[in-house]
Short mmCIF file of C-alpha atoms in Angstrom, two decimals:
data_model
loop_
_atom_site.label_atom_id
_atom_site.label_comp_id
_atom_site.label_asym_id
_atom_site.label_seq_id
_atom_site.Cartn_x
_atom_site.Cartn_y
_atom_site.Cartn_z
CA MET T 23 -1.54 -10.88 4.76
CA ILE T 24 -2.66 -10.32 1.21
CA GLY T 25 -0.38 -7.62 0.04
CA SER T 26 -0.50 -3.88 -0.10
CA ALA T 27 -4.26 -3.64 -0.77
CA ALA T 28 -5.10 -5.53 2.41
CA GLN T 29 -2.70 -3.36 4.41
CA ASN T 30 -4.50 -0.25 3.14
CA VAL T 31 -7.81 -1.75 4.23
CA ILE T 32 -6.38 -2.41 7.71
CA ALA T 33 -4.98 1.13 7.93
CA LEU T 34 -8.35 2.50 6.81
CA SER T 35 -10.21 0.44 9.42
CA ASP T 36 -7.85 1.53 12.19
CA SER T 37 -8.25 5.19 11.16
CA VAL T 38 -12.05 5.08 11.07
CA PHE T 39 -12.37 3.55 14.57
CA LEU T 40 -9.74 5.85 16.10
CA TYR T 41 -11.43 8.86 14.48
CA HIS T 42 -14.31 8.23 16.89
CA LEU T 43 -11.99 7.82 19.89
CA SER T 44 -9.95 11.03 20.00
CA GLU T 45 -8.23 13.57 17.76
CA SER T 46 -4.75 12.69 19.05
CA ASP T 47 -5.30 8.97 18.36
CA PHE T 48 -6.60 9.73 14.90
CA ALA T 49 -3.62 12.02 14.19
CA ALA T 50 -1.13 9.42 15.44
CA ILE T 51 -2.53 6.60 13.32
CA GLY T 52 -2.17 8.80 10.25
CA PHE T 53 1.56 9.04 10.88
CA VAL T 54 2.40 5.54 12.14
CA SER T 55 0.22 3.66 9.66
CA VAL T 56 2.16 5.11 6.71
CA PHE T 57 5.40 3.97 8.35
CA TYR T 58 4.04 0.46 8.82
CA LEU T 59 2.75 0.40 5.21
CA ILE T 60 6.30 0.98 4.00
CA ILE T 61 7.51 -2.10 5.88
CA THR T 62 4.75 -4.38 4.65
CA ALA T 63 5.14 -3.03 1.11
CA ILE T 64 8.77 -4.21 1.16
CA GLY T 65 7.66 -7.74 2.14
CA TYR T 66 4.93 -7.66 -0.49
CA GLY T 67 7.36 -6.42 -3.14
CA PHE T 68 9.84 -9.24 -2.60
CA SER T 69 7.00 -11.77 -2.73
CA ARG T 70 6.20 -10.49 -6.23
CA GLY T 71 9.62 -11.74 -7.36
CA GLY T 72 8.81 -15.18 -5.95
CA GLN T 73 5.40 -15.08 -7.63
CA ILE T 74 7.00 -14.52 -11.02
CA LEU T 75 9.40 -17.45 -10.47
CA VAL T 76 6.64 -19.78 -9.27
CA ALA T 77 4.57 -18.93 -12.32
CA ARG T 78 7.55 -19.59 -14.62
CA ARG T 79 8.37 -23.00 -13.08
CA SER T 80 4.72 -23.99 -12.92
CA GLY T 81 4.24 -23.00 -16.55
CA GLU T 82 7.20 -25.18 -17.45
CA GLY T 83 5.55 -28.10 -15.64
CA ASP T 84 8.40 -28.25 -13.14
CA TYR T 85 6.17 -28.38 -10.03
CA ARG T 86 8.88 -29.64 -7.69
CA ARG T 87 11.07 -26.61 -8.47
CA ALA T 88 8.06 -24.32 -8.09
CA GLY T 89 7.63 -25.75 -4.57
CA GLY T 90 11.32 -25.07 -3.94
CA VAL T 91 10.87 -21.47 -5.05
CA PHE T 92 8.04 -21.12 -2.53
CA TYR T 93 10.27 -22.17 0.33
CA SER T 94 13.10 -19.92 -0.87
CA MET T 95 10.63 -17.05 -0.90
CA LEU T 96 9.39 -18.04 2.56
CA TYR T 97 12.92 -18.14 3.99
CA LEU T 98 13.62 -14.68 2.55
CA GLU T 99 10.40 -13.27 3.96
CA MET T 100 11.04 -14.73 7.36
CA GLY T 101 14.52 -13.17 7.44
CA LEU T 102 13.01 -9.83 6.48
CA ALA T 103 10.30 -10.22 9.17
CA ILE T 104 12.90 -10.80 11.87
CA PHE T 105 14.90 -7.77 10.70
CA PHE T 106 11.95 -5.43 10.63
CA PHE T 107 10.59 -6.69 13.95
CA LEU T 108 13.91 -5.93 15.62
CA PHE T 109 14.05 -2.53 13.89
CA ILE T 110 10.54 -1.61 15.08
CA VAL T 111 11.22 -2.70 18.67
CA LEU T 112 14.74 -1.38 19.04
CA GLY T 113 15.04 1.37 16.44
CA CYS T 114 11.68 3.11 16.23
CA PRO T 115 11.93 5.07 19.49
CA TYR T 116 14.98 6.89 18.12
CA PHE T 117 13.82 6.93 14.49
CA PHE T 118 10.45 8.55 15.31
CA SER T 119 12.21 11.13 17.48
CA LEU T 120 13.85 12.46 14.31
CA PHE T 121 10.45 13.25 12.76
CA VAL T 122 7.93 13.85 15.57
CA ASP T 123 7.76 17.00 17.66
CA THR T 124 4.51 16.41 19.55
CA GLN T 125 5.04 14.14 22.58
CA VAL T 126 1.53 12.66 22.54
CA ILE T 127 1.88 11.66 18.83
CA TYR T 128 5.29 10.12 19.59
CA GLU T 129 3.96 8.10 22.54
CA LYS T 130 0.80 6.92 20.80
CA SER T 131 2.74 5.88 17.69
CA LEU T 132 4.99 3.66 19.80
CA GLU T 133 1.97 2.41 21.73
CA TYR T 134 0.40 1.25 18.44
CA LEU T 135 3.60 -0.49 17.35
CA GLN T 136 3.95 -2.29 20.71
CA TYR T 137 1.49 -4.90 19.38
CA ARG T 138 1.55 -4.11 15.66
CA SER T 139 5.26 -5.05 15.46
CA TYR T 140 4.36 -8.76 15.80
CA GLY T 141 2.19 -8.46 12.70
CA VAL T 142 5.23 -8.57 10.40
CA PHE T 143 5.44 -12.35 10.97
CA PRO T 144 1.92 -13.36 9.77
CA ALA T 145 2.06 -10.59 7.14
CA PHE T 146 5.34 -11.67 5.54
CA ILE T 147 4.51 -15.41 5.75
CA GLY T 148 1.09 -14.63 4.34
CA VAL T 149 2.36 -12.76 1.27
CA SER T 150 4.54 -15.81 0.49
CA ILE T 151 1.48 -18.06 0.42
CA ILE T 152 -0.49 -15.54 -1.61
CA ALA T 153 2.36 -15.19 -4.09
CA PHE T 154 2.50 -18.97 -4.47
CA TYR T 155 -1.21 -19.37 -5.13
CA THR T 156 -1.18 -16.39 -7.50
CA GLY T 157 1.79 -17.87 -9.31
CA ILE T 158 -0.06 -21.15 -9.94
CA ALA T 159 -3.19 -19.19 -11.05
CA ARG T 160 -5.45 -20.20 -8.15
CA THR T 161 -6.66 -16.97 -6.61
CA ARG T 162 -10.21 -17.76 -5.44
CA MET T 163 -9.12 -18.58 -1.88
CA ILE T 164 -7.35 -15.24 -1.68
CA MET T 165 -10.70 -13.47 -1.92
CA TYR T 166 -12.23 -15.64 0.84
CA ASP T 167 -9.21 -15.04 3.06
CA THR T 168 -9.45 -11.28 2.47
CA ILE T 169 -13.04 -11.39 3.80
CA VAL T 170 -11.83 -13.26 6.91
CA LEU T 171 -9.12 -10.61 7.46
CA ILE T 172 -11.52 -7.68 7.08
CA VAL T 173 -14.31 -9.13 9.29
CA VAL T 174 -11.95 -10.16 12.09
CA ASN T 175 -10.14 -6.80 11.95
CA ILE T 176 -13.34 -4.79 12.19
CA GLY T 177 -14.72 -6.93 15.03
CA LEU T 178 -11.52 -6.81 17.06
CA ASN T 179 -11.03 -3.09 16.38
CA TYR T 180 -14.46 -2.36 17.79
CA SER T 181 -13.97 -4.53 20.88
CA LEU T 182 -10.34 -3.74 21.73
CA ILE T 183 -10.30 0.00 20.95
CA TYR T 184 -13.55 0.82 22.82
CA GLY T 185 -13.54 -2.01 25.38
CA LYS T 186 -16.69 -3.78 24.11
CA TRP T 187 -17.82 -7.42 24.42
CA GLY T 188 -15.89 -7.95 27.62
CA MET T 189 -12.56 -6.85 26.13
CA PRO T 190 -10.25 -4.27 27.79
CA GLU T 191 -10.41 -0.69 26.51
CA MET T 192 -6.95 -0.33 24.87
CA GLY T 193 -7.32 2.66 22.55
CA ILE T 194 -4.70 2.88 19.81
CA ALA T 195 -2.82 -0.10 21.25
CA GLY T 196 -6.02 -2.10 20.70
CA ALA T 197 -5.95 -1.10 17.02
CA GLY T 198 -2.42 -2.50 16.79
CA LEU T 199 -3.36 -5.73 18.53
CA ALA T 200 -6.57 -6.13 16.48
CA SER T 201 -4.73 -5.75 13.19
CA THR T 202 -2.06 -8.26 14.19
CA LEU T 203 -4.60 -10.83 15.40
CA ALA T 204 -6.66 -10.38 12.23
CA GLU T 205 -3.60 -11.14 10.11
CA LEU T 206 -2.80 -14.13 12.26
CA ALA T 207 -6.37 -15.45 11.89
CA ALA T 208 -6.24 -15.00 8.12
CA LEU T 209 -2.88 -16.80 8.00
CA ILE T 210 -4.16 -19.75 10.08
CA VAL T 211 -7.23 -20.11 7.82
CA PHE T 212 -5.09 -20.12 4.69
CA ALA T 213 -2.52 -22.50 6.18
CA ILE T 214 -5.25 -25.02 7.08
CA TYR T 215 -6.69 -24.76 3.57
CA MET T 216 -3.20 -25.21 2.11
CA PHE T 217 -2.53 -28.30 4.26
CA PHE T 218 -5.64 -30.09 2.99
CA ASP T 219 -5.31 -28.88 -0.64
CA LYS T 220 -4.74 -32.13 -2.57
CA ARG T 221 -3.89 -30.26 -5.77
CA LEU T 222 -0.64 -29.14 -4.19
CA ARG T 223 0.81 -32.66 -3.98
CA PRO T 224 2.90 -32.32 -7.18
CA PHE T 225 4.70 -29.40 -5.56
CA ARG T 226 5.88 -31.59 -2.65
CA LEU T 227 5.43 -28.82 -0.10
CA LEU T 228 5.37 -31.24 2.86
CA LYS T 229 9.09 -31.93 2.25
CA ILE T 230 10.98 -28.90 3.56
CA PRO T 231 14.11 -28.28 1.42
CA LYS T 232 17.41 -26.61 2.34
CA VAL T 233 17.94 -22.95 1.64
CA ASP T 234 18.47 -22.38 -2.08
CA TRP T 235 20.65 -19.24 -2.13
CA GLN T 236 20.63 -19.07 -5.93
CA SER T 237 16.81 -18.95 -5.99
CA ILE T 238 16.85 -16.23 -3.32
CA LYS T 239 19.37 -14.27 -5.34
CA ILE T 240 17.23 -14.42 -8.47
CA ASN T 241 14.18 -13.38 -6.43
CA LEU T 242 16.08 -10.34 -5.08
CA ARG T 243 17.14 -9.32 -8.56
CA ILE T 244 13.60 -9.54 -10.01
CA ALA T 245 11.85 -7.90 -7.07
CA SER T 246 14.29 -5.06 -6.28
CA PRO T 247 12.75 -2.52 -8.72
CA ILE T 248 9.25 -3.33 -7.40
CA VAL T 249 10.38 -2.87 -3.76
CA ALA T 250 12.25 0.35 -4.63
CA GLN T 251 9.14 1.83 -6.32
CA ALA T 252 7.04 1.05 -3.17
CA VAL T 253 9.66 2.55 -0.84
CA VAL T 254 9.97 5.69 -2.95
CA GLY T 255 6.20 6.20 -3.24
CA LEU T 256 5.27 5.47 0.38
CA GLY T 257 8.46 7.04 1.70
CA SER T 258 7.45 10.41 0.28
CA TRP T 259 4.08 10.02 2.02
CA PHE T 260 5.80 9.26 5.33
CA PHE T 261 8.04 12.30 4.91
CA PHE T 262 4.99 14.46 4.17
CA PHE T 263 3.16 13.29 7.29
CA GLY T 264 6.32 13.84 9.34
CA ILE T 265 6.56 17.42 8.08
CA VAL T 266 2.84 18.04 8.69
CA GLU T 267 3.18 16.68 12.23
CA ASN T 268 5.71 19.42 12.88
CA MET T 269 2.96 21.93 11.97
CA GLY T 270 0.82 20.61 14.85
CA GLU T 271 -1.39 17.81 16.07
CA ARG T 272 -4.53 19.43 14.61
CA GLU T 273 -2.94 19.74 11.17
CA LEU T 274 -1.92 16.05 11.32
CA ALA T 275 -5.48 15.02 12.23
CA VAL T 276 -6.91 17.08 9.35
CA SER T 277 -4.38 15.56 6.95
CA ASN T 278 -5.25 12.04 8.07
CA LEU T 279 -8.93 12.75 7.41
CA VAL T 280 -8.03 13.92 3.91
CA ARG T 281 -5.84 10.84 3.46
CA VAL T 282 -8.65 8.48 4.47
CA ILE T 283 -11.02 10.07 1.94
CA TYR T 284 -8.24 10.16 -0.66
CA LEU T 285 -7.72 6.39 -0.23
CA ILE T 286 -11.45 5.68 -0.58
CA LEU T 287 -11.86 7.83 -3.69
CA SER T 288 -8.71 6.49 -5.40
CA ILE T 289 -9.97 2.85 -5.34
CA PRO T 290 -11.11 3.05 -9.02
CA CYS T 291 -7.70 4.36 -10.02
CA TRP T 292 -5.93 1.36 -8.45
CA GLY T 293 -8.30 -1.06 -10.16
CA TYR T 294 -7.81 0.50 -13.57
CA SER T 295 -4.02 0.69 -13.03
CA VAL T 296 -3.82 -3.08 -12.47
CA GLY T 297 -6.00 -3.63 -15.52
CA VAL T 298 -4.01 -1.44 -17.90
CA ASN T 299 -0.76 -3.07 -16.72
CA THR T 300 -2.07 -6.49 -17.77
CA LEU T 301 -3.65 -5.21 -21.02
CA VAL T 302 -0.47 -3.49 -22.17
CA SER T 303 1.61 -6.56 -21.43
CA ASN T 304 -0.85 -8.79 -23.35
CA PHE T 305 -1.00 -6.47 -26.37
CA ILE T 306 2.78 -6.38 -26.58
CA GLY T 307 2.93 -10.15 -26.23
CA GLN T 308 0.55 -10.41 -29.24
CA GLY T 309 2.69 -7.96 -31.21
CA HIS T 310 -0.01 -5.25 -31.28
CA TYR T 311 2.34 -2.35 -30.54
CA LYS T 312 0.23 0.30 -32.31
CA GLU T 313 -2.79 -0.38 -30.09
CA VAL T 314 -0.88 0.07 -26.81
CA PHE T 315 -1.23 3.86 -26.70
CA ASP T 316 -4.91 3.64 -27.65
CA VAL T 317 -5.75 1.23 -24.85
CA ILE T 318 -3.91 3.42 -22.35
CA ASN T 319 -5.81 6.53 -23.41
CA LYS T 320 -9.19 4.70 -23.36
CA THR T 321 -8.39 3.46 -19.84
CA ILE T 322 -7.55 7.00 -18.79
CA THR T 323 -10.98 8.21 -20.02
CA LEU T 324 -12.74 5.45 -18.06
CA CYS T 325 -10.62 6.03 -14.94
CA VAL T 326 -11.11 9.80 -14.87
CA GLY T 327 -14.83 9.44 -15.48
CA SER T 328 -15.27 6.78 -12.78
CA THR T 329 -13.17 8.68 -10.26
CA LEU T 330 -14.93 12.02 -10.72
CA LEU T 331 -18.34 10.32 -10.63
CA ILE T 332 -17.77 9.39 -7.00
CA ALA T 333 -15.42 12.25 -6.14
CA ILE T 334 -17.69 15.17 -7.05
CA PRO T 335 -20.51 14.44 -4.55
CA SER T 336 -18.05 13.10 -1.91
CA LEU T 337 -15.81 16.19 -1.97
CA LEU T 338 -18.56 18.79 -2.36
CA PHE T 339 -20.69 17.34 0.41
CA PRO T 340 -18.25 15.25 2.55
CA LYS T 341 -20.10 15.79 5.82
CA TYR T 342 -23.13 14.00 4.40
CA ILE T 343 -21.58 11.41 2.07
CA MET T 344 -19.00 10.30 4.62
CA TYR T 345 -21.25 10.54 7.65
CA PRO T 346 -21.95 6.81 7.92
CA LEU T 347 -18.19 6.17 8.37
CA LEU T 348 -16.86 9.39 9.89
CA GLY T 349 -19.88 11.19 11.29
CA SER T 350 -19.74 12.54 14.85
CA GLU T 351 -21.07 15.38 17.01
CA ASP T 352 -17.93 17.38 16.33
CA MET T 353 -17.53 17.78 12.56
CA SER T 354 -14.93 20.55 12.83
CA LEU T 355 -12.22 18.46 11.20
CA PHE T 356 -14.38 18.28 8.06
CA THR T 357 -14.89 22.02 8.15
CA GLU T 358 -11.13 22.64 8.28
CA ALA T 359 -10.45 20.02 5.64
CA GLN T 360 -13.02 21.40 3.13
CA PRO T 361 -10.54 23.67 1.29
CA ILE T 362 -8.20 20.68 0.88
CA PHE T 363 -11.09 18.59 -0.52
CA TYR T 364 -11.31 21.11 -3.38
CA VAL T 365 -7.57 20.56 -4.07
CA LEU T 366 -8.28 16.80 -4.10
CA PHE T 367 -10.34 17.31 -7.29
CA ALA T 368 -7.16 18.26 -9.11
CA ILE T 369 -5.03 15.65 -7.37
CA LEU T 370 -7.44 12.78 -8.13
CA THR T 371 -7.77 13.86 -11.76
CA LEU T 372 -4.00 13.92 -12.19
CA PHE T 373 -3.71 10.65 -10.28
CA ALA T 374 -6.20 9.03 -12.66
CA ILE T 375 -4.13 10.17 -15.64
CA GLY T 376 -0.63 9.70 -14.18
CA GLY T 377 -1.41 6.35 -12.52
CA ILE T 378 -2.61 4.86 -15.82
CA TYR T 379 0.32 6.23 -17.84
CA PHE T 380 2.81 5.02 -15.23
CA ASN T 381 1.32 1.51 -14.95
CA GLY T 382 0.96 1.33 -18.71
CA MET T 383 4.67 2.05 -18.97
CA VAL T 384 5.50 -0.58 -16.36
CA GLY T 385 3.36 -3.02 -18.35
CA THR T 386 5.81 -2.61 -21.24
CA GLY T 387 8.54 -4.06 -18.95
CA ALA T 388 10.24 -0.69 -18.32
CA THR T 389 10.41 -1.21 -14.54
CA PHE T 390 13.79 0.47 -14.05
CA GLU T 391 12.75 3.43 -16.19
CA GLY T 392 9.59 3.69 -14.09
CA LEU T 393 11.68 3.60 -10.91
CA LYS T 394 13.87 6.44 -12.22
CA ILE T 395 10.89 8.60 -13.12
CA GLN T 396 9.17 7.97 -9.81
CA ALA T 397 12.37 8.68 -7.86
CA ILE T 398 12.86 12.01 -9.70
CA CYS T 399 9.28 13.15 -9.10
CA ALA T 400 9.31 12.01 -5.45
CA LEU T 401 12.60 13.80 -4.81
CA PHE T 402 11.26 17.00 -6.37
CA TYR T 403 8.08 16.66 -4.27
CA VAL T 404 9.95 16.05 -0.99
CA ILE T 405 12.32 19.01 -1.51
CA LEU T 406 9.48 21.31 -2.48
CA ILE T 407 7.28 20.39 0.51
CA TYR T 408 10.25 20.74 2.90
CA VAL T 409 11.22 24.17 1.62
CA LEU T 410 7.67 25.54 1.51
CA ILE T 411 6.71 24.38 5.03
CA ASN T 412 9.98 25.02 6.85
CA TYR T 413 11.10 28.23 5.13
CA PHE T 414 8.00 29.84 3.67
CA LYS T 415 5.67 28.61 6.46
CA VAL T 416 2.83 27.80 4.09
CA GLY T 417 -0.46 26.44 5.42
CA LEU T 418 -2.01 22.99 5.10
CA VAL T 419 -3.88 23.74 1.88
CA ALA T 420 -0.71 24.84 0.13
CA ALA T 421 1.13 21.79 1.48
CA TRP T 422 -1.44 19.46 -0.03
CA THR T 423 -1.41 21.41 -3.29
CA VAL T 424 2.28 20.46 -3.72
CA GLU T 425 1.17 16.92 -4.68
CA ILE T 426 -0.04 18.41 -7.96
CA MET T 427 3.63 19.17 -8.63
CA TYR T 428 4.42 15.46 -8.19
CA TRP T 429 1.90 14.28 -10.75
CA ILE T 430 2.54 16.87 -13.49
CA PRO T 431 6.20 15.93 -14.18
CA LEU T 432 5.35 12.23 -13.79
CA ILE T 433 2.64 12.50 -16.44
CA PHE T 434 4.98 14.43 -18.74
CA LEU T 435 7.90 11.98 -18.36
CA THR T 436 5.81 8.80 -18.72
CA TYR T 437 3.93 10.26 -21.70
CA ARG T 438 7.21 11.16 -23.40
CA TYR T 439 8.57 7.68 -22.79
CA LEU T 440 5.49 5.96 -24.19
CA LYS T 441 5.52 8.16 -27.29
CA GLY T 442 9.06 7.01 -28.03
CA ASN T 443 10.16 3.64 -29.37
CA THR T 444 12.47 2.44 -26.60
CA TRP T 445 9.80 0.27 -24.96
CA ARG T 446 9.20 -1.57 -28.23
CA GLU T 447 12.73 -2.97 -28.10
CA LEU T 448 12.58 -4.30 -24.52
CA LYS T 449 13.16 -8.04 -24.11
CA MET T 450 11.70 -10.02 -21.19
#
């Protein structure tokens, strides 16, 4: 319920537990979890628009209107949750058939969504609450609620996937149910805290207002670029996993293993990206335009150094470093993935550079320019991966190498934009 980061943690937890169950389950979760991440990223993206409005009204001292913005955001998120729930239940059987060739992957993906589909309701309501508390600059409870989510998810994954502690052995369906129940538990904890939070009285949240269509319209306008960026980025990942699935179940399982390790090793990059976004925005607000490029380059140095510090041992000796999480009697997936791990050195290095440049650019307020650049690079990536796999029949290592061709043009385009003067003239 706490945005895209929490959803990545859930996907990672599901993947780790299913890795120890079977190869087909592990392969299926790699495909279906990316699809589900796209849906939750849309809900999270629209909550960011509400967060900005709540912060603005709260900063103005208009707490009653800030409370009204929260409800407008909540109504929007509930509408989206209903839409995506119906799409998952009614549309996914046909939608997945367009991408998936392997019958067992198709069936297990739908089996996971049978219970995971209900998670859109606590997830979308949850991001509304998180956006509200972030907007009024009270984020401590978010950290505590994240811990609740992770602990409950891990415990339920263990019990429901493997049939432990008196629970039924549900396999991949258990992962879907565990993730949904964990989000529900986190939502209940936060809702109880919110109900007894006396500092919320000025916002008059106990009085439920009518739908404010104007507030919803403003939210949609602010959040649309954020949502579009998430859809473009994760959509290209979903397309990639769909193409890899066509290569075979084994290739999909190997790719999901690489993705899991990729997610773990890219954690420093995400942290630095958030930081540089804030720093750039603050420097511009203070009128220190000349220092913006310096702070971006210094952040890149720190990000590349931190990333490679953990990536070098992890990618050179993955069987040993990752054994506590992904160790088993059969380590053949690691053996097959080893050549791709070498490619990850280049990908992570470019990610550390490109991610900082891109988020630095977004920090200047150039969200639409960022969307255009990301869309161009993603389209180039998708076309290239489709042609190479379907027409030139390249292997898995070459398929993963294509991601390098996503980051190189993105770095070039964002660098060129930042070296220009257009961003100095942006008004917010």
